[in-house]
């Protein structure tokens, strides 16, 4: 068994959009499904749509791989339970062993994970809600047809108002304050107003996932983010003008992920203010980063003084994202 690493955090990205797509999902994905307990396999297969099955399988694989990587436990022996909020938590096999805190989010085919292993014999294991907590959320600005909903509901401001149970009055006012486009131009997928909405959404989701509570948390509207600078999207290189049927750009450039910047993390912000019940929150750090032209990822970490180690709340406490592929599981399939 590997020695557990103290207060070691990792962040991973898995792209499932081209995985398990060649034929029947069950047949093609069976080797990877077999790495999971039967109950988790059954839960994956209950999803109707292929994309949801792929994201569910990817999420379950990366969380177990991360726990194994940080705790030293065998992938197949990892036990996952639930806390009082029904948030999945790692249950160490050894009494007093380190419990790995983890959180996963997926959207539009991409899966992101953040995981952290605390110091051994910590008085408050990660994920239990007293020690260090972490949360992550990924959003895709262009996935849904928000433009259609805006048109049906009378414009951007009316559409924003439908989220009054989630955002505070101050946040709603800020989201409505940016100059609105005419309804016939609202289909611009990365318009600043829509991107700003998803930035606030990701920040709020990451925070509540860090606490273990859901969007129904009674204090949700009392959680406010201020001085939010929305990360600039990673640009699509000018030479890539869209893939053709043979998988290359119209100028002959291969339409690979590298060429389109789909897996490139770019501009990020960590300087936003966090307020809860009118009081400034100082023991939570949060980052919002652009991923490719369409995605943003928010990561939140809470470290109360009794559970904190030197460096936990520093600016560089957020590690870079590592790209995970199916080859990461090859040794387990042998």
mmCIF file of C-alpha atoms in Angstrom, residues 19-324:
data_model
loop_
_atom_site.group_PDB
_atom_site.id
_atom_site.type_symbol
_atom_site.label_atom_id
_atom_site.label_comp_id
_atom_site.label_asym_id
_atom_site.label_seq_id
_atom_site.Cartn_x
_atom_site.Cartn_y
_atom_site.Cartn_z
ATOM 1 C CA UNK A 19 -15.921 6.952 -24.992
ATOM 2 C CA UNK A 20 -17.961 3.742 -25.282
ATOM 3 C CA UNK A 21 -19.628 4.985 -28.472
ATOM 4 C CA UNK A 22 -18.611 2.400 -31.087
ATOM 5 C CA UNK A 23 -21.464 -0.035 -30.530
ATOM 6 C CA UNK A 24 -23.789 -1.315 -27.824
ATOM 7 C CA UNK A 25 -22.922 0.503 -24.605
ATOM 8 C CA UNK A 26 -23.203 -2.499 -22.308
ATOM 9 C CA UNK A 27 -20.989 -4.628 -24.542
ATOM 10 C CA UNK A 28 -18.352 -1.974 -25.132
ATOM 11 C CA UNK A 29 -18.268 -0.624 -21.580
ATOM 12 C CA UNK A 30 -18.506 -3.999 -19.818
ATOM 13 C CA UNK A 31 -14.800 -4.229 -18.894
ATOM 14 C CA UNK A 32 -15.012 -0.859 -17.144
ATOM 15 C CA UNK A 33 -18.443 -1.580 -15.665
ATOM 16 C CA UNK A 34 -16.983 -4.739 -14.124
ATOM 17 C CA UNK A 35 -14.581 -2.600 -12.111
ATOM 18 C CA UNK A 36 -17.545 -1.300 -10.100
ATOM 19 C CA UNK A 37 -19.861 -2.917 -7.534
ATOM 20 C CA UNK A 38 -23.028 -4.401 -9.027
ATOM 21 C CA UNK A 39 -25.234 -1.756 -7.410
ATOM 22 C CA UNK A 40 -23.283 1.013 -9.148
ATOM 23 C CA UNK A 41 -23.453 -0.817 -12.473
ATOM 24 C CA UNK A 42 -27.227 -1.110 -12.111
ATOM 25 C CA UNK A 43 -27.526 2.597 -11.303
ATOM 26 C CA UNK A 44 -25.593 3.507 -14.462
ATOM 27 C CA UNK A 45 -27.744 1.318 -16.686
ATOM 28 C CA UNK A 46 -30.918 2.919 -15.356
ATOM 29 C CA UNK A 47 -30.035 6.041 -17.293
ATOM 30 C CA UNK A 48 -31.929 6.149 -20.569
ATOM 31 C CA UNK A 49 -29.609 8.243 -22.713
ATOM 32 C CA UNK A 50 -26.135 7.153 -23.793
ATOM 33 C CA UNK A 51 -24.475 10.437 -22.837
ATOM 34 C CA UNK A 52 -25.835 10.160 -19.279
ATOM 35 C CA UNK A 53 -24.625 6.568 -18.982
ATOM 36 C CA UNK A 54 -21.168 7.587 -20.139
ATOM 37 C CA UNK A 55 -20.927 10.475 -17.696
ATOM 38 C CA UNK A 56 -22.225 8.324 -14.835
ATOM 39 C CA UNK A 57 -19.697 5.579 -15.571
ATOM 40 C CA UNK A 58 -16.884 8.097 -15.930
ATOM 41 C CA UNK A 59 -17.817 9.775 -12.642
ATOM 42 C CA UNK A 60 -17.830 6.523 -10.684
ATOM 43 C CA UNK A 61 -14.541 5.393 -12.178
ATOM 44 C CA UNK A 62 -12.627 8.606 -11.497
ATOM 45 C CA UNK A 63 -13.835 8.951 -7.920
ATOM 46 C CA UNK A 64 -12.641 5.447 -7.054
ATOM 47 C CA UNK A 65 -9.357 5.969 -8.887
ATOM 48 C CA UNK A 66 -8.792 9.204 -6.987
ATOM 49 C CA UNK A 67 -9.503 7.564 -3.625
ATOM 50 C CA UNK A 68 -7.120 4.732 -4.463
ATOM 51 C CA UNK A 69 -4.459 7.209 -5.587
ATOM 52 C CA UNK A 70 -4.647 9.307 -2.412
ATOM 53 C CA UNK A 71 -5.323 6.667 0.239
ATOM 54 C CA UNK A 72 -3.284 3.767 -1.109
ATOM 55 C CA UNK A 73 -6.297 1.448 -0.894
ATOM 56 C CA UNK A 74 -6.949 -1.087 -3.625
ATOM 57 C CA UNK A 75 -9.375 0.211 -6.263
ATOM 58 C CA UNK A 76 -11.669 -2.801 -5.864
ATOM 59 C CA UNK A 77 -11.696 -2.639 -2.051
ATOM 60 C CA UNK A 78 -12.778 0.983 -1.733
ATOM 61 C CA UNK A 79 -15.927 1.546 0.294
ATOM 62 C CA UNK A 80 -18.181 4.537 -0.378
ATOM 63 C CA UNK A 81 -21.030 5.477 1.955
ATOM 64 C CA UNK A 82 -23.098 8.593 2.673
ATOM 65 C CA UNK A 83 -22.996 11.322 5.297
ATOM 66 C CA UNK A 84 -25.991 12.886 7.052
ATOM 67 C CA UNK A 85 -26.758 14.939 3.925
ATOM 68 C CA UNK A 86 -26.537 11.822 1.727
ATOM 69 C CA UNK A 87 -23.320 13.136 0.208
ATOM 70 C CA UNK A 88 -21.039 10.263 -0.899
ATOM 71 C CA UNK A 89 -18.033 9.812 1.386
ATOM 72 C CA UNK A 90 -15.065 7.489 1.525
ATOM 73 C CA UNK A 91 -15.119 4.984 4.388
ATOM 74 C CA UNK A 92 -11.516 3.993 5.230
ATOM 75 C CA UNK A 93 -10.885 0.265 5.504
ATOM 76 C CA UNK A 94 -8.395 0.739 8.330
ATOM 77 C CA UNK A 95 -9.668 2.149 11.650
ATOM 78 C CA UNK A 96 -8.301 5.655 12.037
ATOM 79 C CA UNK A 97 -7.108 5.726 8.452
ATOM 80 C CA UNK A 98 -7.421 8.885 6.348
ATOM 81 C CA UNK A 99 -10.778 9.469 4.703
ATOM 82 C CA UNK A 100 -10.478 10.970 1.239
ATOM 83 C CA UNK A 101 -12.831 13.848 0.557
ATOM 84 C CA UNK A 102 -14.036 13.972 -3.042
ATOM 85 C CA UNK A 103 -16.590 15.688 -5.196
ATOM 86 C CA UNK A 104 -17.533 15.127 -8.822
ATOM 87 C CA UNK A 105 -19.492 17.139 -11.359
ATOM 88 C CA UNK A 106 -20.379 16.451 -14.965
ATOM 89 C CA UNK A 107 -21.987 18.399 -17.761
ATOM 90 C CA UNK A 108 -22.249 18.021 -21.535
ATOM 91 C CA UNK A 109 -19.960 14.971 -21.585
ATOM 92 C CA UNK A 110 -17.179 16.315 -19.346
ATOM 93 C CA UNK A 111 -16.472 15.001 -15.845
ATOM 94 C CA UNK A 112 -14.426 16.962 -13.302
ATOM 95 C CA UNK A 113 -13.249 15.782 -9.897
ATOM 96 C CA UNK A 114 -11.595 17.329 -6.877
ATOM 97 C CA UNK A 115 -10.264 15.089 -4.109
ATOM 98 C CA UNK A 116 -8.204 15.651 -1.001
ATOM 99 C CA UNK A 117 -6.602 13.399 1.598
ATOM 100 C CA UNK A 118 -6.259 15.007 5.039
ATOM 101 C CA UNK A 119 -3.580 14.432 7.616
ATOM 102 C CA UNK A 120 -3.784 11.025 9.236
ATOM 103 C CA UNK A 121 -5.841 10.715 12.420
ATOM 104 C CA UNK A 122 -7.453 14.073 11.805
ATOM 105 C CA UNK A 123 -10.056 14.871 14.469
ATOM 106 C CA UNK A 124 -12.531 15.597 11.694
ATOM 107 C CA UNK A 125 -12.384 13.453 8.599
ATOM 108 C CA UNK A 126 -12.898 15.152 5.290
ATOM 109 C CA UNK A 127 -16.413 14.872 3.971
ATOM 110 C CA UNK A 128 -18.036 14.521 7.395
ATOM 111 C CA UNK A 129 -18.842 18.212 7.488
ATOM 112 C CA UNK A 130 -16.583 19.417 10.344
ATOM 113 C CA UNK A 131 -13.092 19.431 8.846
ATOM 114 C CA UNK A 132 -11.903 20.368 5.390
ATOM 115 C CA UNK A 133 -14.702 20.281 2.818
ATOM 116 C CA UNK A 134 -14.501 20.513 -0.963
ATOM 117 C CA UNK A 135 -16.963 21.006 -3.784
ATOM 118 C CA UNK A 136 -16.794 21.332 -7.556
ATOM 119 C CA UNK A 137 -19.191 22.249 -10.354
ATOM 120 C CA UNK A 138 -18.860 22.421 -14.118
ATOM 121 C CA UNK A 139 -21.189 24.401 -16.371
ATOM 122 C CA UNK A 140 -21.545 24.586 -20.129
ATOM 123 C CA UNK A 141 -22.785 27.906 -21.449
ATOM 124 C CA UNK A 142 -23.876 26.531 -24.816
ATOM 125 C CA UNK A 143 -25.524 23.203 -23.935
ATOM 126 C CA UNK A 144 -29.118 24.224 -23.243
ATOM 127 C CA UNK A 145 -31.455 26.242 -25.433
ATOM 128 C CA UNK A 146 -31.716 29.077 -22.947
ATOM 129 C CA UNK A 147 -32.512 31.489 -25.775
ATOM 130 C CA UNK A 148 -35.816 29.737 -26.442
ATOM 131 C CA UNK A 149 -36.784 29.920 -22.773
ATOM 132 C CA UNK A 150 -35.867 33.595 -22.628
ATOM 133 C CA UNK A 151 -38.047 34.342 -25.642
ATOM 134 C CA UNK A 152 -40.994 32.426 -24.169
ATOM 135 C CA UNK A 153 -40.667 34.160 -20.796
ATOM 136 C CA UNK A 154 -40.310 37.687 -22.140
ATOM 137 C CA UNK A 155 -36.582 38.255 -22.187
ATOM 138 C CA UNK A 156 -33.453 37.814 -20.109
ATOM 139 C CA UNK A 157 -34.604 39.677 -16.986
ATOM 140 C CA UNK A 158 -37.831 37.674 -16.754
ATOM 141 C CA UNK A 159 -35.876 34.450 -17.251
ATOM 142 C CA UNK A 160 -33.427 35.407 -14.487
ATOM 143 C CA UNK A 161 -36.343 36.108 -12.150
ATOM 144 C CA UNK A 162 -37.373 32.445 -12.332
ATOM 145 C CA UNK A 163 -34.268 31.711 -10.235
ATOM 146 C CA UNK A 164 -35.362 33.957 -7.365
ATOM 147 C CA UNK A 165 -35.280 31.050 -4.906
ATOM 148 C CA UNK A 166 -31.585 30.464 -5.611
ATOM 149 C CA UNK A 167 -30.050 33.917 -5.977
ATOM 150 C CA UNK A 168 -30.276 36.813 -3.522
ATOM 151 C CA UNK A 169 -31.902 40.106 -4.463
ATOM 152 C CA UNK A 170 -28.448 41.651 -4.797
ATOM 153 C CA UNK A 171 -27.274 38.864 -7.110
ATOM 154 C CA UNK A 172 -30.446 39.042 -9.215
ATOM 155 C CA UNK A 173 -29.964 42.786 -9.611
ATOM 156 C CA UNK A 174 -26.343 42.305 -10.668
ATOM 157 C CA UNK A 175 -27.248 39.560 -13.140
ATOM 158 C CA UNK A 176 -29.845 41.841 -14.706
ATOM 159 C CA UNK A 177 -27.595 44.894 -14.791
ATOM 160 C CA UNK A 178 -25.548 44.054 -17.884
ATOM 161 C CA UNK A 179 -26.875 45.549 -21.098
ATOM 162 C CA UNK A 180 -29.413 43.128 -22.572
ATOM 163 C CA UNK A 181 -29.339 42.055 -26.218
ATOM 164 C CA UNK A 182 -32.445 42.244 -28.387
ATOM 165 C CA UNK A 183 -34.444 39.013 -28.302
ATOM 166 C CA UNK A 184 -33.514 38.267 -31.894
ATOM 167 C CA UNK A 185 -29.829 38.335 -30.914
ATOM 168 C CA UNK A 186 -30.074 36.356 -27.679
ATOM 169 C CA UNK A 187 -28.926 33.151 -29.377
ATOM 170 C CA UNK A 188 -25.317 34.335 -29.074
ATOM 171 C CA UNK A 189 -24.169 31.399 -26.960
ATOM 172 C CA UNK A 190 -21.387 33.186 -25.133
ATOM 173 C CA UNK A 191 -23.071 36.506 -24.636
ATOM 174 C CA UNK A 192 -21.656 38.139 -21.486
ATOM 175 C CA UNK A 193 -24.991 38.088 -19.608
ATOM 176 C CA UNK A 194 -25.569 34.385 -20.087
ATOM 177 C CA UNK A 195 -21.975 33.564 -19.258
ATOM 178 C CA UNK A 196 -22.232 35.689 -16.113
ATOM 179 C CA UNK A 197 -25.355 33.791 -15.033
ATOM 180 C CA UNK A 198 -23.550 30.454 -15.369
ATOM 181 C CA UNK A 199 -20.556 31.833 -13.472
ATOM 182 C CA UNK A 200 -22.739 32.696 -10.479
ATOM 183 C CA UNK A 201 -24.512 29.340 -10.792
ATOM 184 C CA UNK A 202 -21.230 27.403 -10.713
ATOM 185 C CA UNK A 203 -19.946 29.355 -7.705
ATOM 186 C CA UNK A 204 -23.121 28.711 -5.736
ATOM 187 C CA UNK A 205 -23.209 25.014 -6.689
ATOM 188 C CA UNK A 206 -19.575 24.473 -5.703
ATOM 189 C CA UNK A 207 -20.166 26.113 -2.330
ATOM 190 C CA UNK A 208 -23.257 24.131 -1.405
ATOM 191 C CA UNK A 209 -21.661 20.892 -2.616
ATOM 192 C CA UNK A 210 -18.711 21.720 -0.355
ATOM 193 C CA UNK A 211 -21.115 21.867 2.601
ATOM 194 C CA UNK A 212 -22.870 18.658 1.553
ATOM 195 C CA UNK A 213 -26.258 20.331 1.246
ATOM 196 C CA UNK A 214 -28.369 20.642 -1.874
ATOM 197 C CA UNK A 215 -30.007 23.501 -3.738
ATOM 198 C CA UNK A 216 -32.859 23.281 -1.212
ATOM 199 C CA UNK A 217 -30.598 24.494 1.606
ATOM 200 C CA UNK A 218 -32.646 27.044 3.595
ATOM 201 C CA UNK A 219 -29.744 29.519 3.636
ATOM 202 C CA UNK A 220 -29.204 29.427 -0.135
ATOM 203 C CA UNK A 221 -30.559 32.925 -0.856
ATOM 204 C CA UNK A 222 -28.465 34.284 2.022
ATOM 205 C CA UNK A 223 -25.275 33.097 0.296
ATOM 206 C CA UNK A 224 -23.971 35.901 -1.878
ATOM 207 C CA UNK A 225 -20.997 36.344 -4.150
ATOM 208 C CA UNK A 226 -19.605 39.782 -4.813
ATOM 209 C CA UNK A 227 -16.871 41.342 -6.940
ATOM 210 C CA UNK A 228 -17.176 38.420 -9.365
ATOM 211 C CA UNK A 229 -15.039 38.690 -12.473
ATOM 212 C CA UNK A 230 -16.209 36.207 -15.090
ATOM 213 C CA UNK A 231 -13.282 34.329 -16.691
ATOM 214 C CA UNK A 232 -12.731 35.066 -20.358
ATOM 215 C CA UNK A 233 -13.429 31.969 -22.497
ATOM 216 C CA UNK A 234 -10.506 30.147 -24.042
ATOM 217 C CA UNK A 235 -10.600 31.195 -27.712
ATOM 218 C CA UNK A 236 -10.959 28.758 -30.552
ATOM 219 C CA UNK A 237 -7.875 29.140 -32.762
ATOM 220 C CA UNK A 238 -8.698 31.089 -35.892
ATOM 221 C CA UNK A 239 -7.311 28.306 -38.069
ATOM 222 C CA UNK A 240 -9.978 25.895 -36.816
ATOM 223 C CA UNK A 241 -13.167 26.710 -38.675
ATOM 224 C CA UNK A 242 -15.213 23.699 -37.730
ATOM 225 C CA UNK A 243 -14.815 20.004 -38.493
ATOM 226 C CA UNK A 244 -15.827 18.508 -41.789
ATOM 227 C CA UNK A 245 -17.181 15.000 -42.299
ATOM 228 C CA UNK A 246 -13.670 13.541 -42.480
ATOM 229 C CA UNK A 247 -12.699 14.970 -39.075
ATOM 230 C CA UNK A 248 -10.488 17.829 -40.215
ATOM 231 C CA UNK A 249 -11.097 21.551 -40.225
ATOM 232 C CA UNK A 250 -12.208 23.283 -43.379
ATOM 233 C CA UNK A 251 -8.629 24.475 -43.840
ATOM 234 C CA UNK A 252 -7.211 20.982 -43.506
ATOM 235 C CA UNK A 253 -6.181 21.361 -39.851
ATOM 236 C CA UNK A 254 -6.980 18.242 -37.761
ATOM 237 C CA UNK A 255 -9.953 18.994 -35.536
ATOM 238 C CA UNK A 256 -8.319 17.491 -32.459
ATOM 239 C CA UNK A 257 -9.032 18.519 -28.879
ATOM 240 C CA UNK A 258 -5.664 20.236 -28.816
ATOM 241 C CA UNK A 259 -6.479 22.199 -31.958
ATOM 242 C CA UNK A 260 -9.862 23.379 -30.636
ATOM 243 C CA UNK A 261 -8.657 24.111 -27.072
ATOM 244 C CA UNK A 262 -11.509 22.016 -25.628
ATOM 245 C CA UNK A 263 -9.306 20.675 -22.822
ATOM 246 C CA UNK A 264 -7.424 23.911 -22.162
ATOM 247 C CA UNK A 265 -7.938 25.690 -18.828
ATOM 248 C CA UNK A 266 -7.456 29.423 -19.172
ATOM 249 C CA UNK A 267 -8.419 32.582 -17.351
ATOM 250 C CA UNK A 268 -9.335 32.119 -13.688
ATOM 251 C CA UNK A 269 -10.448 34.281 -10.791
ATOM 252 C CA UNK A 270 -10.128 33.708 -7.038
ATOM 253 C CA UNK A 271 -10.721 37.205 -5.686
ATOM 254 C CA UNK A 272 -14.521 37.196 -5.365
ATOM 255 C CA UNK A 273 -16.162 37.984 -2.032
ATOM 256 C CA UNK A 274 -18.320 35.441 -0.199
ATOM 257 C CA UNK A 275 -21.073 36.575 2.153
ATOM 258 C CA UNK A 276 -23.449 34.440 4.232
ATOM 259 C CA UNK A 277 -26.258 35.970 6.279
ATOM 260 C CA UNK A 278 -24.673 39.374 5.725
ATOM 261 C CA UNK A 279 -21.271 38.370 7.115
ATOM 262 C CA UNK A 280 -18.064 37.984 5.133
ATOM 263 C CA UNK A 281 -16.857 34.374 4.887
ATOM 264 C CA UNK A 282 -13.105 34.055 5.375
ATOM 265 C CA UNK A 283 -12.525 30.308 5.814
ATOM 266 C CA UNK A 284 -13.556 29.321 2.285
ATOM 267 C CA UNK A 285 -11.469 29.695 -0.862
ATOM 268 C CA UNK A 286 -13.114 29.432 -4.237
ATOM 269 C CA UNK A 287 -11.840 29.480 -7.802
ATOM 270 C CA UNK A 288 -13.654 29.930 -11.094
ATOM 271 C CA UNK A 289 -11.744 28.971 -14.238
ATOM 272 C CA UNK A 290 -12.559 28.913 -17.951
ATOM 273 C CA UNK A 291 -12.316 25.551 -19.726
ATOM 274 C CA UNK A 292 -12.266 25.769 -23.485
ATOM 275 C CA UNK A 293 -14.649 28.178 -25.204
ATOM 276 C CA UNK A 294 -17.866 26.898 -23.572
ATOM 277 C CA UNK A 295 -17.187 25.559 -20.055
ATOM 278 C CA UNK A 296 -16.372 26.974 -16.626
ATOM 279 C CA UNK A 297 -15.391 25.094 -13.467
ATOM 280 C CA UNK A 298 -15.806 26.314 -9.895
ATOM 281 C CA UNK A 299 -13.926 24.687 -7.003
ATOM 282 C CA UNK A 300 -14.548 25.488 -3.326
ATOM 283 C CA UNK A 301 -12.499 24.471 -0.286
ATOM 284 C CA UNK A 302 -13.400 25.095 3.346
ATOM 285 C CA UNK A 303 -10.731 24.770 6.007
ATOM 286 C CA UNK A 304 -11.702 25.793 9.552
ATOM 287 C CA UNK A 305 -8.725 26.711 11.710
ATOM 288 C CA UNK A 306 -8.746 23.441 13.703
ATOM 289 C CA UNK A 307 -8.517 21.325 10.541
ATOM 290 C CA UNK A 308 -6.207 23.559 8.548
ATOM 291 C CA UNK A 309 -2.576 22.984 7.683
ATOM 292 C CA UNK A 310 -0.114 25.587 6.484
ATOM 293 C CA UNK A 311 -0.790 26.399 2.841
ATOM 294 C CA UNK A 312 -4.363 25.071 2.724
ATOM 295 C CA UNK A 313 -5.837 28.523 2.063
ATOM 296 C CA UNK A 314 -3.047 29.993 -0.045
ATOM 297 C CA UNK A 315 -3.625 31.277 -3.569
ATOM 298 C CA UNK A 316 -1.798 28.237 -4.918
ATOM 299 C CA UNK A 317 -3.876 25.781 -2.880
ATOM 300 C CA UNK A 318 -5.718 24.830 -6.081
ATOM 301 C CA UNK A 319 -3.699 22.331 -8.142
ATOM 302 C CA UNK A 320 -3.887 22.326 -11.924
ATOM 303 C CA UNK A 321 -6.299 19.916 -13.586
ATOM 304 C CA UNK A 322 -4.844 16.691 -14.982
ATOM 305 C CA UNK A 323 -6.492 15.105 -18.017
ATOM 306 C CA UNK A 324 -7.527 11.517 -17.282
#
